[in-house]
């Protein structure tokens, strides 16, 4: 009996020791050190952090490709980390105010309306099962790109007393619908009972462009239709030089807004080829585009290297002049997968707070610079605190722009 009690006592003590070790700072640091990291050439901050956390020494060097780095305490291995080294990449930060004009892929359904006929009030489009947010891409087998094309098809089908064959996209899936146009009471024209749109426009900020490929990225978030709240599927579009005419300051519950006008010469800066969760992307046509603050190529930083602390943003608050303002990166989450809200930032510059009240609409895409590197872009404002908002890590925008290949990061 005495022996059993001793064994139980030893077991309890051993269990307590194991639990305490599990909660110790050193073990917790070891658990949180990743098994793999991605770095640019000559940028080994994550490896240095791992060295400090493990209180260990890396025993292998990093080559020009994927390499395994082994950390040892004495001669005892404690952790292996796979290091994927990317070629050094530099881009030119933006900050310029841009006008954005998108043409949709087809025509976008933004609402239904009732048509008064001799017999009833009805919406043929709604009865056909066409929903708000649908993108009409074909009518009677013919591709549709502009609203101006739709009227002729509707009138012809009405005159011939036949239905229209509608092909549309909904949530990336194709659907076929049949719609019978009707004539409004007292009118000669036929209608579908749908409100449609084929373009969208707005104001934002250029984030960066690659001097080699001429690829650019802007906004840092998707452009959605104002009525449907759904992302716009882009057929083509343009970014245009714009000038900030005034600022509606942000306040609690109101994010504020930049008001801008497009250049009188309609100075097209580039094409729009993609509208994604991380902004708009395409080719820059103006090779001499400058912000007059950082006009040389600048290194970029992965999310693992972004740290809490002071940073800068480039943006326009008056005319076309790009200015540099102080912000604070409150938090930054190292991300293995693309996500739009990787950083929380706070405006600290008195001049910007005086001019805008903080982050306002139209500031989206303003490049974030820390320690001489481009680390991200402003994306969203906190509605209840216009001095603060979110930023996205620049690596995801670089991938979307084709400046960094996703396969290279994953290799």
Short mmCIF file of C-alpha atoms in Angstrom, two decimals:
data_model
loop_
_atom_site.label_atom_id
_atom_site.label_comp_id
_atom_site.label_asym_id
_atom_site.label_seq_id
_atom_site.Cartn_x
_atom_site.Cartn_y
_atom_site.Cartn_z
CA UNK A 1 0.00 0.00 0.00
CA UNK A 2 2.79 2.38 0.88
CA UNK A 3 4.49 1.60 -2.48
CA UNK A 4 1.26 2.36 -4.39
CA UNK A 5 0.93 5.71 -2.63
CA UNK A 6 4.52 6.62 -3.46
CA UNK A 7 4.01 5.69 -7.14
CA UNK A 8 0.79 7.73 -7.29
CA UNK A 9 2.54 10.67 -5.69
CA UNK A 10 5.42 10.48 -8.17
CA UNK A 11 2.88 10.28 -11.03
CA UNK A 12 1.05 13.37 -9.83
CA UNK A 13 4.31 15.31 -9.44
CA UNK A 14 5.42 14.20 -12.92
CA UNK A 15 2.07 15.27 -14.42
CA UNK A 16 2.32 18.70 -12.76
CA UNK A 17 5.87 19.14 -14.09
CA UNK A 18 4.78 18.22 -17.66
CA UNK A 19 1.83 20.63 -17.50
CA UNK A 20 4.05 23.42 -16.16
CA UNK A 21 6.59 22.82 -18.92
CA UNK A 22 3.79 23.01 -21.48
CA UNK A 23 2.80 26.45 -20.20
CA UNK A 24 6.36 27.77 -19.93
CA UNK A 25 7.38 30.71 -22.09
CA UNK A 26 10.12 28.81 -23.92
CA UNK A 27 7.84 25.92 -24.89
CA UNK A 28 5.10 28.33 -26.00
CA UNK A 29 7.63 30.19 -28.15
CA UNK A 30 8.72 26.88 -29.70
CA UNK A 31 5.13 25.90 -30.50
CA UNK A 32 4.43 29.22 -32.24
CA UNK A 33 7.53 29.13 -34.44
CA UNK A 34 6.27 28.08 -37.91
CA UNK A 35 7.47 24.94 -39.69
CA UNK A 36 7.97 26.87 -42.92
CA UNK A 37 8.54 30.51 -43.89
CA UNK A 38 8.92 32.48 -47.11
CA UNK A 39 11.47 35.30 -47.39
CA UNK A 40 12.98 37.50 -50.05
CA UNK A 41 16.70 37.29 -50.75
CA UNK A 42 18.74 39.17 -48.12
CA UNK A 43 15.66 39.42 -45.87
CA UNK A 44 16.01 37.01 -42.95
CA UNK A 45 14.05 38.77 -40.22
CA UNK A 46 11.72 35.76 -39.66
CA UNK A 47 14.76 33.49 -39.24
CA UNK A 48 16.29 35.92 -36.76
CA UNK A 49 13.00 35.99 -34.80
CA UNK A 50 12.93 32.19 -34.74
CA UNK A 51 16.51 32.16 -33.45
CA UNK A 52 15.59 34.49 -30.59
CA UNK A 53 12.41 32.59 -29.76
CA UNK A 54 14.14 29.22 -29.63
CA UNK A 55 17.30 30.59 -28.02
CA UNK A 56 19.04 28.43 -30.59
CA UNK A 57 21.51 28.68 -33.45
CA UNK A 58 20.74 27.86 -37.10
CA UNK A 59 23.28 25.32 -38.34
CA UNK A 60 22.62 25.55 -42.09
CA UNK A 61 22.69 28.45 -44.51
CA UNK A 62 19.92 29.62 -46.79
CA UNK A 63 20.51 29.02 -50.48
CA UNK A 64 18.81 30.49 -53.54
CA UNK A 65 15.97 27.97 -53.40
CA UNK A 66 13.98 26.11 -50.76
CA UNK A 67 16.32 25.15 -47.93
CA UNK A 68 15.84 23.49 -44.57
CA UNK A 69 17.26 25.41 -41.63
CA UNK A 70 17.98 23.41 -38.48
CA UNK A 71 18.07 25.08 -35.06
CA UNK A 72 20.16 23.52 -32.33
CA UNK A 73 20.77 24.11 -28.63
CA UNK A 74 24.27 22.83 -28.09
CA UNK A 75 24.33 19.87 -30.47
CA UNK A 76 20.71 18.94 -29.80
CA UNK A 77 18.26 19.73 -32.68
CA UNK A 78 15.08 21.49 -31.51
CA UNK A 79 13.36 22.64 -34.71
CA UNK A 80 13.56 22.32 -38.49
CA UNK A 81 12.14 25.16 -40.62
CA UNK A 82 11.67 25.00 -44.38
CA UNK A 83 12.71 28.32 -45.90
CA UNK A 84 11.44 29.32 -49.34
CA UNK A 85 13.60 32.14 -50.72
CA UNK A 86 12.04 34.40 -53.36
CA UNK A 87 14.06 36.53 -55.78
CA UNK A 88 14.39 40.11 -54.61
CA UNK A 89 11.52 42.25 -55.92
CA UNK A 90 11.09 46.02 -56.02
CA UNK A 91 8.17 48.14 -57.24
CA UNK A 92 7.41 51.86 -57.37
CA UNK A 93 4.86 53.04 -54.78
CA UNK A 94 1.92 55.15 -55.96
CA UNK A 95 -0.28 57.43 -53.87
CA UNK A 96 -1.81 59.26 -56.86
CA UNK A 97 -5.54 59.91 -56.93
CA UNK A 98 -7.20 58.00 -59.79
CA UNK A 99 -10.61 57.92 -61.39
CA UNK A 100 -11.92 54.43 -62.08
CA UNK A 101 -14.27 53.49 -64.93
CA UNK A 102 -15.36 49.87 -65.28
CA UNK A 103 -17.33 48.24 -68.06
CA UNK A 104 -19.16 45.12 -66.95
CA UNK A 105 -19.03 41.71 -68.62
CA UNK A 106 -22.53 41.95 -70.07
CA UNK A 107 -25.25 44.08 -68.46
CA UNK A 108 -25.93 43.93 -64.74
CA UNK A 109 -29.48 43.57 -63.40
CA UNK A 110 -29.86 46.08 -60.56
CA UNK A 111 -33.64 45.95 -60.00
CA UNK A 112 -37.14 45.02 -61.21
CA UNK A 113 -39.93 47.37 -62.17
CA UNK A 114 -43.61 46.81 -62.91
CA UNK A 115 -45.06 47.53 -66.32
CA UNK A 116 -48.67 48.71 -66.54
CA UNK A 117 -50.45 46.80 -69.34
CA UNK A 118 -54.10 46.70 -70.37
CA UNK A 119 -54.61 43.62 -68.21
CA UNK A 120 -52.24 43.80 -65.22
CA UNK A 121 -49.04 45.17 -63.69
CA UNK A 122 -46.13 42.79 -64.06
CA UNK A 123 -42.36 42.48 -64.44
CA UNK A 124 -41.52 39.96 -67.20
CA UNK A 125 -37.92 39.77 -65.98
CA UNK A 126 -38.94 38.87 -62.44
CA UNK A 127 -41.47 36.32 -63.70
CA UNK A 128 -38.73 34.77 -65.86
CA UNK A 129 -36.66 34.14 -62.72
CA UNK A 130 -34.02 36.81 -63.40
CA UNK A 131 -32.65 38.12 -60.10
CA UNK A 132 -30.98 41.33 -58.95
CA UNK A 133 -27.24 40.84 -59.35
CA UNK A 134 -27.52 38.61 -62.42
CA UNK A 135 -25.26 39.46 -65.36
CA UNK A 136 -26.96 39.12 -68.75
CA UNK A 137 -24.28 38.02 -71.21
CA UNK A 138 -26.29 36.85 -74.26
CA UNK A 139 -29.70 37.53 -75.81
CA UNK A 140 -30.95 35.20 -78.54
CA UNK A 141 -27.45 33.73 -78.77
CA UNK A 142 -25.73 37.07 -79.37
CA UNK A 143 -23.15 38.50 -76.95
CA UNK A 144 -24.27 41.58 -75.02
CA UNK A 145 -21.78 44.22 -73.81
CA UNK A 146 -23.74 47.49 -73.67
CA UNK A 147 -27.19 48.60 -72.52
CA UNK A 148 -27.72 50.19 -75.94
CA UNK A 149 -27.76 46.73 -77.53
CA UNK A 150 -30.64 45.43 -75.41
CA UNK A 151 -33.46 47.67 -76.68
CA UNK A 152 -33.32 46.42 -80.28
CA UNK A 153 -33.55 42.76 -79.23
CA UNK A 154 -36.48 43.49 -76.92
CA UNK A 155 -38.40 45.45 -79.55
CA UNK A 156 -37.81 42.85 -82.27
CA UNK A 157 -39.01 40.00 -80.06
CA UNK A 158 -42.09 42.00 -79.03
CA UNK A 159 -43.00 42.82 -82.62
CA UNK A 160 -42.61 39.15 -83.54
CA UNK A 161 -44.63 38.09 -80.48
CA UNK A 162 -41.98 35.71 -79.29
CA UNK A 163 -39.88 35.27 -76.16
CA UNK A 164 -36.25 36.25 -75.68
CA UNK A 165 -33.68 33.58 -74.88
CA UNK A 166 -31.55 35.02 -72.07
CA UNK A 167 -28.21 33.62 -70.93
CA UNK A 168 -26.90 35.00 -67.65
CA UNK A 169 -24.26 34.50 -64.98
CA UNK A 170 -25.12 34.15 -61.31
CA UNK A 171 -22.47 33.32 -58.71
CA UNK A 172 -20.09 32.21 -61.48
CA UNK A 173 -22.68 29.76 -62.88
CA UNK A 174 -24.48 30.06 -66.23
CA UNK A 175 -28.28 29.96 -66.49
CA UNK A 176 -30.75 30.03 -69.39
CA UNK A 177 -34.01 31.98 -69.00
CA UNK A 178 -36.96 32.72 -71.29
CA UNK A 179 -38.46 36.21 -71.11
CA UNK A 180 -41.57 37.47 -72.89
CA UNK A 181 -41.42 41.27 -73.43
CA UNK A 182 -44.65 43.23 -72.87
CA UNK A 183 -45.90 46.57 -74.12
CA UNK A 184 -46.79 49.27 -71.61
CA UNK A 185 -50.29 50.76 -71.77
CA UNK A 186 -50.42 53.63 -74.23
CA UNK A 187 -46.87 52.99 -75.55
CA UNK A 188 -45.45 51.41 -78.69
CA UNK A 189 -42.22 50.04 -77.18
CA UNK A 190 -41.75 46.72 -75.42
CA UNK A 191 -40.01 46.29 -72.07
CA UNK A 192 -38.45 43.59 -69.90
CA UNK A 193 -39.31 45.03 -66.48
CA UNK A 194 -35.63 45.17 -65.48
CA UNK A 195 -33.28 47.96 -64.43
CA UNK A 196 -29.85 47.30 -65.94
CA UNK A 197 -26.39 48.88 -65.88
CA UNK A 198 -23.25 48.32 -67.96
CA UNK A 199 -20.63 50.45 -66.20
CA UNK A 200 -19.47 51.84 -62.85
CA UNK A 201 -17.22 54.73 -61.83
CA UNK A 202 -15.48 55.96 -58.70
CA UNK A 203 -12.34 57.41 -57.13
CA UNK A 204 -9.44 55.60 -55.47
CA UNK A 205 -5.67 55.58 -55.00
CA UNK A 206 -2.89 53.89 -56.97
CA UNK A 207 -0.88 51.54 -54.76
CA UNK A 208 2.12 50.50 -56.89
CA UNK A 209 3.37 49.65 -60.34
CA UNK A 210 6.11 47.34 -61.54
CA UNK A 211 8.63 49.20 -63.75
CA UNK A 212 9.52 45.96 -65.55
CA UNK A 213 6.11 44.52 -66.47
CA UNK A 214 4.14 47.81 -66.18
CA UNK A 215 1.58 45.91 -64.10
CA UNK A 216 -0.11 47.99 -61.41
CA UNK A 217 -2.39 47.50 -58.40
CA UNK A 218 -4.84 49.94 -56.81
CA UNK A 219 -7.63 50.28 -54.20
CA UNK A 220 -6.84 47.21 -52.08
CA UNK A 221 -10.47 46.02 -52.11
CA UNK A 222 -13.06 44.83 -54.60
CA UNK A 223 -15.36 47.26 -56.43
CA UNK A 224 -18.98 46.27 -55.83
CA UNK A 225 -22.12 47.57 -57.50
CA UNK A 226 -23.77 50.28 -55.41
CA UNK A 227 -27.23 48.69 -55.70
CA UNK A 228 -26.59 44.94 -55.63
CA UNK A 229 -23.55 45.11 -53.29
CA UNK A 230 -22.00 42.34 -55.37
CA UNK A 231 -18.52 42.41 -56.97
CA UNK A 232 -18.56 43.72 -60.52
CA UNK A 233 -17.38 41.29 -63.18
CA UNK A 234 -15.10 43.38 -65.38
CA UNK A 235 -14.96 43.24 -69.15
CA UNK A 236 -12.58 46.17 -69.45
CA UNK A 237 -11.98 49.60 -68.00
CA UNK A 238 -9.59 52.47 -67.44
CA UNK A 239 -7.87 54.33 -64.65
CA UNK A 240 -7.76 58.08 -65.27
CA UNK A 241 -5.76 60.89 -63.69
CA UNK A 242 -7.94 62.73 -61.17
CA UNK A 243 -7.69 65.79 -58.95
CA UNK A 244 -9.09 66.00 -55.40
CA UNK A 245 -11.41 69.01 -55.25
CA UNK A 246 -12.62 68.77 -51.64
CA UNK A 247 -12.85 66.47 -48.62
CA UNK A 248 -15.91 65.53 -46.62
CA UNK A 249 -14.37 64.83 -43.21
CA UNK A 250 -14.99 61.55 -41.48
CA UNK A 251 -16.72 61.37 -38.10
CA UNK A 252 -18.22 58.66 -35.90
CA UNK A 253 -20.75 56.80 -38.02
CA UNK A 254 -19.68 58.60 -41.22
CA UNK A 255 -16.44 57.56 -42.97
CA UNK A 256 -16.13 60.74 -45.04
CA UNK A 257 -15.16 60.96 -48.70
CA UNK A 258 -12.72 62.45 -51.20
CA UNK A 259 -14.45 64.41 -53.94
CA UNK A 260 -12.47 64.47 -57.15
CA UNK A 261 -12.74 65.45 -60.80
CA UNK A 262 -11.22 63.70 -63.78
CA UNK A 263 -8.59 65.48 -65.84
CA UNK A 264 -10.03 67.71 -68.56
CA UNK A 265 -7.86 65.94 -71.11
CA UNK A 266 -9.16 62.57 -69.84
CA UNK A 267 -5.58 61.51 -69.21
CA UNK A 268 -5.81 57.70 -69.26
CA UNK A 269 -3.16 56.15 -67.01
CA UNK A 270 -3.83 52.50 -67.70
CA UNK A 271 -6.23 49.65 -68.40
CA UNK A 272 -8.30 47.62 -65.94
CA UNK A 273 -8.16 43.88 -66.49
CA UNK A 274 -9.18 42.47 -63.11
CA UNK A 275 -11.43 43.40 -60.17
CA UNK A 276 -10.66 41.15 -57.21
CA UNK A 277 -10.88 41.12 -53.42
CA UNK A 278 -7.55 42.97 -53.35
CA UNK A 279 -8.40 45.77 -55.78
CA UNK A 280 -8.14 46.50 -59.48
CA UNK A 281 -5.23 45.44 -61.65
CA UNK A 282 -4.02 45.98 -65.20
CA UNK A 283 -1.34 47.62 -67.33
CA UNK A 284 0.00 51.12 -66.80
CA UNK A 285 0.27 53.19 -69.98
CA UNK A 286 2.08 56.21 -68.49
CA UNK A 287 5.74 55.28 -67.99
CA UNK A 288 6.57 58.68 -66.47
CA UNK A 289 4.02 58.57 -63.63
CA UNK A 290 5.60 60.09 -60.51
CA UNK A 291 4.57 60.92 -56.93
CA UNK A 292 7.69 63.13 -56.39
CA UNK A 293 8.36 61.52 -52.99
CA UNK A 294 9.37 57.92 -53.75
CA UNK A 295 9.91 57.73 -57.51
CA UNK A 296 12.53 54.99 -57.39
CA UNK A 297 11.90 51.28 -57.04
CA UNK A 298 11.35 50.22 -53.44
CA UNK A 299 11.70 46.77 -51.83
CA UNK A 300 8.51 45.01 -50.75
CA UNK A 301 7.93 43.14 -47.53
CA UNK A 302 6.05 39.93 -46.79
CA UNK A 303 3.49 39.80 -43.98
CA UNK A 304 5.95 37.97 -41.72
CA UNK A 305 8.21 41.04 -41.69
CA UNK A 306 5.60 43.70 -40.94
CA UNK A 307 5.76 44.86 -37.33
CA UNK A 308 3.73 47.02 -35.00
CA UNK A 309 4.93 50.59 -34.85
CA UNK A 310 5.36 53.77 -36.93
CA UNK A 311 4.79 53.78 -40.68
CA UNK A 312 3.88 56.16 -43.50
CA UNK A 313 1.16 56.37 -46.13
CA UNK A 314 1.18 58.19 -49.46
CA UNK A 315 -2.07 59.84 -50.54
CA UNK A 316 -3.63 63.00 -52.02
CA UNK A 317 -5.80 65.41 -50.02
CA UNK A 318 -5.75 68.39 -52.40
CA UNK A 319 -5.33 68.64 -56.15
CA UNK A 320 -2.91 66.05 -57.53
CA UNK A 321 -0.09 66.48 -54.98
CA UNK A 322 0.92 63.23 -53.29
CA UNK A 323 1.93 63.74 -49.66
CA UNK A 324 3.46 61.49 -47.01
CA UNK A 325 1.68 61.15 -43.65
CA UNK A 326 2.42 59.38 -40.36
CA UNK A 327 0.40 56.38 -39.22
CA UNK A 328 0.80 53.65 -36.62
CA UNK A 329 0.49 49.95 -37.42
CA UNK A 330 -1.49 48.78 -34.39
CA UNK A 331 -1.42 45.09 -35.29
CA UNK A 332 -0.25 42.89 -38.15
CA UNK A 333 -1.11 39.23 -38.65
CA UNK A 334 1.39 37.08 -40.62
CA UNK A 335 -0.77 35.36 -43.24
CA UNK A 336 -0.20 32.10 -45.08
CA UNK A 337 -3.35 32.54 -47.16
CA UNK A 338 -4.69 35.68 -48.91
CA UNK A 339 -6.91 37.86 -46.70
CA UNK A 340 -7.91 41.50 -47.08
CA UNK A 341 -7.64 42.58 -43.45
CA UNK A 342 -4.10 41.77 -42.38
CA UNK A 343 -3.29 45.01 -40.56
CA UNK A 344 -5.00 47.48 -38.26
CA UNK A 345 -3.69 51.01 -38.75
CA UNK A 346 -4.28 54.36 -37.05
CA UNK A 347 -3.70 57.83 -38.50
CA UNK A 348 -1.44 59.85 -36.19
CA UNK A 349 -0.39 62.72 -38.46
CA UNK A 350 -2.00 66.00 -37.25
CA UNK A 351 -2.06 67.41 -40.80
CA UNK A 352 -4.01 64.46 -42.20
CA UNK A 353 -6.39 64.41 -39.22
CA UNK A 354 -7.05 68.10 -39.75
CA UNK A 355 -7.64 67.66 -43.48
CA UNK A 356 -9.72 64.46 -43.52
CA UNK A 357 -10.53 63.40 -39.95
CA UNK A 358 -8.66 60.16 -40.64
CA UNK A 359 -9.33 57.56 -43.34
CA UNK A 360 -11.95 58.53 -45.93
CA UNK A 361 -13.47 56.91 -49.01
CA UNK A 362 -11.16 57.43 -51.96
CA UNK A 363 -8.09 56.84 -49.79
CA UNK A 364 -8.32 53.08 -50.40
CA UNK A 365 -5.15 51.85 -52.02
CA UNK A 366 -2.86 54.41 -50.38
CA UNK A 367 0.50 52.61 -50.06
CA UNK A 368 1.80 51.84 -46.56
CA UNK A 369 5.58 52.14 -46.13
CA UNK A 370 7.60 50.92 -43.17
CA UNK A 371 11.40 50.97 -42.77
CA UNK A 372 11.88 51.89 -46.42
CA UNK A 373 9.75 49.01 -47.72
CA UNK A 374 6.28 48.82 -49.23
CA UNK A 375 4.28 46.65 -46.82
CA UNK A 376 0.61 47.15 -47.68
CA UNK A 377 -2.29 49.35 -48.70
CA UNK A 378 -5.11 51.12 -46.86
CA UNK A 379 -8.40 49.28 -47.49
CA UNK A 380 -11.22 50.05 -45.03
CA UNK A 381 -12.10 52.58 -42.34
CA UNK A 382 -13.70 51.80 -38.99
CA UNK A 383 -17.10 53.47 -39.22
CA UNK A 384 -17.17 54.28 -35.51
CA UNK A 385 -13.56 55.50 -35.49
CA UNK A 386 -12.52 57.22 -38.74
CA UNK A 387 -8.94 57.64 -37.47
CA UNK A 388 -8.44 53.87 -37.74
CA UNK A 389 -8.99 51.14 -40.29
CA UNK A 390 -7.66 48.05 -42.03
CA UNK A 391 -4.81 47.50 -44.43
CA UNK A 392 -3.98 44.52 -46.61
CA UNK A 393 -0.50 43.05 -46.93
CA UNK A 394 1.17 43.99 -50.19
CA UNK A 395 2.14 40.42 -51.11
CA UNK A 396 -1.47 39.54 -51.98
CA UNK A 397 -1.79 42.54 -54.29
CA UNK A 398 1.53 41.65 -55.92
CA UNK A 399 0.23 38.14 -56.59
CA UNK A 400 -3.01 39.46 -58.09
CA UNK A 401 -1.00 41.79 -60.34
CA UNK A 402 1.24 38.94 -61.49
CA UNK A 403 4.33 40.63 -60.08
CA UNK A 404 4.96 37.74 -57.67
CA UNK A 405 3.91 34.30 -58.84
CA UNK A 406 1.79 32.34 -56.37
CA UNK A 407 3.49 29.13 -57.52
CA UNK A 408 6.89 30.56 -56.55
CA UNK A 409 5.67 31.22 -53.01
CA UNK A 410 4.16 27.77 -52.72
CA UNK A 411 7.16 25.89 -54.11
#
